[in-house]
CSV table of C-alpha atoms in Angstrom, one decimal:
chain,number,residue,atom,x,y,z
T,1,UNK,CA,140.9,89.7,26.9
T,2,UNK,CA,140.5,89.1,30.6
T,3,UNK,CA,142.1,86.4,32.5
T,4,UNK,CA,142.1,84.8,35.8
T,5,UNK,CA,145.0,83.0,37.0
T,6,UNK,CA,145.0,80.5,40.0
T,7,UNK,CA,148.7,79.6,40.5
T,8,UNK,CA,148.2,76.5,42.8
T,9,UNK,CA,146.0,73.4,41.3
T,10,UNK,CA,146.4,71.7,44.7
T,11,UNK,CA,147.2,73.0,48.2
T,12,UNK,CA,147.3,71.0,51.4
T,13,UNK,CA,147.2,72.6,55.1
T,14,UNK,CA,147.0,71.4,58.4
T,15,UNK,CA,143.8,72.0,60.3
T,16,UNK,CA,144.1,75.0,62.3
T,17,UNK,CA,146.7,76.6,60.2
T,18,UNK,CA,146.2,79.6,57.8
T,19,UNK,CA,144.7,79.4,54.4
T,20,UNK,CA,145.7,81.5,51.5
T,21,UNK,CA,144.3,80.6,47.9
T,22,UNK,CA,146.0,83.1,45.3
T,23,UNK,CA,144.0,84.8,42.6
T,24,UNK,CA,145.2,87.2,40.2
T,25,UNK,CA,143.6,88.9,37.3
T,26,UNK,CA,144.1,90.7,34.0
T,27,UNK,CA,141.4,93.1,32.7
T,28,UNK,CA,141.5,96.6,31.3
T,29,UNK,CA,137.9,97.4,32.6
T,30,UNK,CA,136.3,97.7,36.2
T,31,UNK,CA,136.4,94.0,37.4
T,32,UNK,CA,134.0,92.5,39.7
T,33,UNK,CA,135.7,89.5,41.6
T,34,UNK,CA,134.3,86.5,43.1
T,35,UNK,CA,135.2,83.2,45.1
T,36,UNK,CA,133.1,80.2,44.0
T,37,UNK,CA,133.4,76.8,46.0
T,38,UNK,CA,132.3,73.4,44.9
T,39,UNK,CA,132.3,70.8,47.9
T,40,UNK,CA,132.4,66.9,47.1
T,41,UNK,CA,129.1,66.0,45.2
T,42,UNK,CA,127.7,69.6,45.5
T,43,UNK,CA,127.0,72.1,42.9
T,44,UNK,CA,129.3,75.1,42.6
T,45,UNK,CA,128.0,77.8,44.6
T,46,UNK,CA,129.1,81.5,45.4
T,47,UNK,CA,131.6,81.8,48.6
T,48,UNK,CA,132.0,85.5,48.5
T,49,UNK,CA,132.4,88.4,46.2
T,50,UNK,CA,134.8,91.6,46.8
T,51,UNK,CA,131.8,94.3,46.7
T,52,UNK,CA,130.3,92.7,49.8
T,53,UNK,CA,133.4,92.8,51.6
T,54,UNK,CA,131.9,90.3,53.8
T,55,UNK,CA,133.4,87.2,55.6
T,56,UNK,CA,131.6,83.8,54.8
T,57,UNK,CA,132.7,80.5,56.8
T,58,UNK,CA,135.7,82.6,58.1
T,59,UNK,CA,137.0,83.4,54.8
T,60,UNK,CA,137.9,87.1,53.5
T,61,UNK,CA,139.2,88.4,50.1
T,62,UNK,CA,140.3,91.9,49.6
T,63,UNK,CA,140.6,93.1,46.0
T,64,UNK,CA,144.0,94.7,45.3
T,65,UNK,CA,143.9,96.7,42.1
T,66,UNK,CA,147.3,97.6,42.2
T,67,UNK,CA,148.5,93.9,42.4
T,68,UNK,CA,145.6,92.8,40.3
T,69,UNK,CA,144.9,90.2,43.0
T,70,UNK,CA,141.9,88.6,44.9
T,71,UNK,CA,143.5,86.3,47.3
T,72,UNK,CA,141.4,84.3,49.3
T,73,UNK,CA,142.5,83.7,53.4
T,74,UNK,CA,141.2,81.9,56.7
T,75,UNK,CA,143.0,82.4,59.5
T,76,UNK,CA,142.4,79.0,60.9
T,77,UNK,CA,141.7,75.9,58.5
T,78,UNK,CA,138.7,73.5,59.2
T,79,UNK,CA,138.3,70.0,57.8
T,80,UNK,CA,135.0,71.0,56.2
T,81,UNK,CA,137.1,73.7,54.0
T,82,UNK,CA,138.4,70.9,51.9
T,83,UNK,CA,136.8,71.6,48.7
T,84,UNK,CA,137.5,73.1,44.9
T,85,UNK,CA,138.0,76.8,44.9
T,86,UNK,CA,137.5,78.9,41.8
T,87,UNK,CA,138.3,82.4,41.4
T,88,UNK,CA,135.9,84.5,38.8
T,89,UNK,CA,135.8,87.7,37.0
T,90,UNK,CA,132.7,89.5,36.1
T,91,UNK,CA,133.5,91.9,33.1
T,92,UNK,CA,131.7,95.0,32.0
T,93,UNK,CA,129.8,93.0,29.2
T,94,UNK,CA,128.7,90.6,32.2
T,95,UNK,CA,130.9,87.5,31.1
T,96,UNK,CA,131.6,85.6,34.0
T,97,UNK,CA,135.4,84.0,33.5
T,98,UNK,CA,136.6,81.6,36.0
T,99,UNK,CA,140.2,80.6,36.8
T,100,UNK,CA,141.5,76.8,36.8
T,101,UNK,CA,140.6,76.2,40.3
T,102,UNK,CA,142.6,75.0,43.3
T,103,UNK,CA,141.8,71.9,45.4
T,104,UNK,CA,142.4,72.9,48.7
T,105,UNK,CA,142.6,69.9,51.4
T,106,UNK,CA,142.7,70.0,55.0
T,107,UNK,CA,144.8,67.5,56.7
T,108,UNK,CA,143.5,66.6,60.2
J,1,UNK,CA,110.9,76.2,44.6
J,2,UNK,CA,113.1,78.8,42.9
J,3,UNK,CA,116.0,76.8,41.4
J,4,UNK,CA,118.2,75.7,38.5
J,5,UNK,CA,117.7,72.2,37.0
J,6,UNK,CA,119.7,70.3,34.6
J,7,UNK,CA,118.5,67.2,32.7
J,8,UNK,CA,119.9,64.6,32.1
J,9,UNK,CA,122.5,64.3,34.9
J,10,UNK,CA,124.0,61.6,33.1
J,11,UNK,CA,124.2,60.7,29.3
J,12,UNK,CA,126.0,58.1,27.5
J,13,UNK,CA,125.5,58.3,23.5
J,14,UNK,CA,127.1,57.2,20.5
J,15,UNK,CA,129.2,59.0,18.3
J,16,UNK,CA,126.9,60.8,15.4
J,17,UNK,CA,123.6,61.2,17.6
J,18,UNK,CA,122.1,64.4,18.1
J,19,UNK,CA,121.7,65.6,21.7
J,20,UNK,CA,119.9,68.4,23.6
J,21,UNK,CA,121.0,69.2,27.1
J,22,UNK,CA,118.2,70.9,29.1
J,23,UNK,CA,118.5,74.0,31.5
J,24,UNK,CA,115.6,75.5,33.1
J,25,UNK,CA,115.5,78.3,36.1
J,26,UNK,CA,112.3,79.5,38.1
J,27,UNK,CA,114.3,82.5,39.6
J,28,UNK,CA,113.5,84.8,36.8
J,29,UNK,CA,116.9,85.5,36.0
J,30,UNK,CA,117.6,87.0,32.6
J,31,UNK,CA,121.2,86.0,32.0
J,32,UNK,CA,122.1,82.4,31.4
J,33,UNK,CA,125.3,80.6,30.9
J,34,UNK,CA,126.8,77.2,29.5
J,35,UNK,CA,130.1,76.2,30.9
J,36,UNK,CA,132.1,73.2,30.0
J,37,UNK,CA,134.3,71.4,32.6
J,38,UNK,CA,136.4,68.4,32.5
J,39,UNK,CA,137.1,66.8,35.8
J,40,UNK,CA,139.0,69.0,38.1
J,41,UNK,CA,139.7,71.4,35.5
J,42,UNK,CA,138.7,75.0,35.0
J,43,UNK,CA,135.3,76.1,33.7
J,44,UNK,CA,135.2,77.3,30.1
J,45,UNK,CA,132.3,79.5,29.1
J,46,UNK,CA,131.0,78.3,25.8
J,47,UNK,CA,127.6,80.0,25.6
J,48,UNK,CA,125.9,83.0,27.2
J,49,UNK,CA,122.5,84.8,27.0
J,50,UNK,CA,121.4,88.3,28.1
J,51,UNK,CA,117.4,87.4,27.5
J,52,UNK,CA,115.0,85.9,25.2
J,53,UNK,CA,116.4,85.9,21.6
J,54,UNK,CA,119.9,86.9,22.8
J,55,UNK,CA,122.7,84.2,22.6
J,56,UNK,CA,126.4,85.0,22.6
J,57,UNK,CA,129.6,82.7,22.1
J,58,UNK,CA,131.6,82.3,25.0
J,59,UNK,CA,135.6,82.2,25.4
J,60,UNK,CA,135.9,78.7,24.5
J,61,UNK,CA,135.0,77.4,20.7
J,62,UNK,CA,132.2,74.9,20.8
J,63,UNK,CA,130.2,73.0,18.1
J,64,UNK,CA,127.3,73.2,20.2
J,65,UNK,CA,124.5,75.7,19.7
J,66,UNK,CA,122.0,77.1,22.1
J,67,UNK,CA,118.6,79.0,21.9
J,68,UNK,CA,116.8,81.3,24.4
J,69,UNK,CA,113.0,81.4,23.3
J,70,UNK,CA,111.8,81.4,26.8
J,71,UNK,CA,113.3,83.4,29.8
J,72,UNK,CA,113.5,80.2,31.9
J,73,UNK,CA,114.9,77.7,29.2
J,74,UNK,CA,118.3,77.7,27.6
J,75,UNK,CA,118.6,74.4,25.8
J,76,UNK,CA,122.2,73.3,24.5
J,77,UNK,CA,122.4,71.1,21.2
J,78,UNK,CA,125.0,69.1,19.7
J,79,UNK,CA,123.8,68.1,16.0
J,80,UNK,CA,126.4,65.3,16.0
J,81,UNK,CA,128.1,64.0,19.1
J,82,UNK,CA,131.7,63.0,19.1
J,83,UNK,CA,134.0,61.7,21.8
J,84,UNK,CA,135.7,64.9,21.9
J,85,UNK,CA,132.6,66.4,23.3
J,86,UNK,CA,132.8,64.1,26.4
J,87,UNK,CA,132.8,66.6,29.4
J,88,UNK,CA,130.7,67.8,32.2
J,89,UNK,CA,128.5,70.7,31.1
J,90,UNK,CA,127.2,73.1,33.6
J,91,UNK,CA,124.3,75.7,33.2
J,92,UNK,CA,124.1,78.7,35.3
J,93,UNK,CA,122.0,82.0,35.5
J,94,UNK,CA,121.9,85.4,37.3
J,95,UNK,CA,120.1,88.9,37.3
J,96,UNK,CA,121.4,91.1,34.8
J,97,UNK,CA,123.7,94.0,36.5
J,98,UNK,CA,124.3,91.3,39.3
J,99,UNK,CA,127.3,89.3,39.3
J,100,UNK,CA,126.1,86.2,41.7
J,101,UNK,CA,125.3,83.2,39.5
J,102,UNK,CA,123.4,80.2,40.5
J,103,UNK,CA,124.5,76.6,39.1
J,104,UNK,CA,122.5,73.6,38.5
J,105,UNK,CA,123.8,70.1,39.1
J,106,UNK,CA,125.5,69.5,35.6
J,107,UNK,CA,125.2,67.1,32.9
J,108,UNK,CA,127.9,64.6,32.5
J,109,UNK,CA,128.1,63.5,28.8
J,110,UNK,CA,129.9,60.6,27.5
J,111,UNK,CA,130.1,60.3,23.9
J,112,UNK,CA,131.3,56.7,22.8
């Protein structure tokens, strides 16, 4: 069965410092990985996905199949980055499985 | 406006009552999902649907049931609510073959 692991429930980073939110997955098929974000009092929304290889709000994530990881990174944290971040895995049968989430707090 | 809607946003109900949580989307998506989320916790997939007349159980066992009679509508029903059902329920939808899912605002259910 597929599984998504986010080892950090809470992460605090100073403004301007680099951010890395960890995500590891286990799945025997071809994975499609995503990062979703939930800002305070807003609905869950897509931040980025590995197939797009894009940078959104300064965030990037690279799929490393050898390490089965999809860590989210940003070189310089901003206060508006404070939110709940979820890593998600889409399997071949199109189920979308989420990790436990990491609450990121940016310290001014 | 193309969106995904959940009603009600908040519901407090007594034990033993039957409830239906509504979810509708106007984006023409064929796939729809229900997730259960406790505050600050992970999302657990409880039901999903590939399209009309298709429903599947998710990873987390749930006493709820769903139906998909129309593409845009994916209601979730609890025949007899219990305090253990207290949680937030999130509905989502996406095009088949595309991973990007759109989420509703959620329904926060409290069973007393």
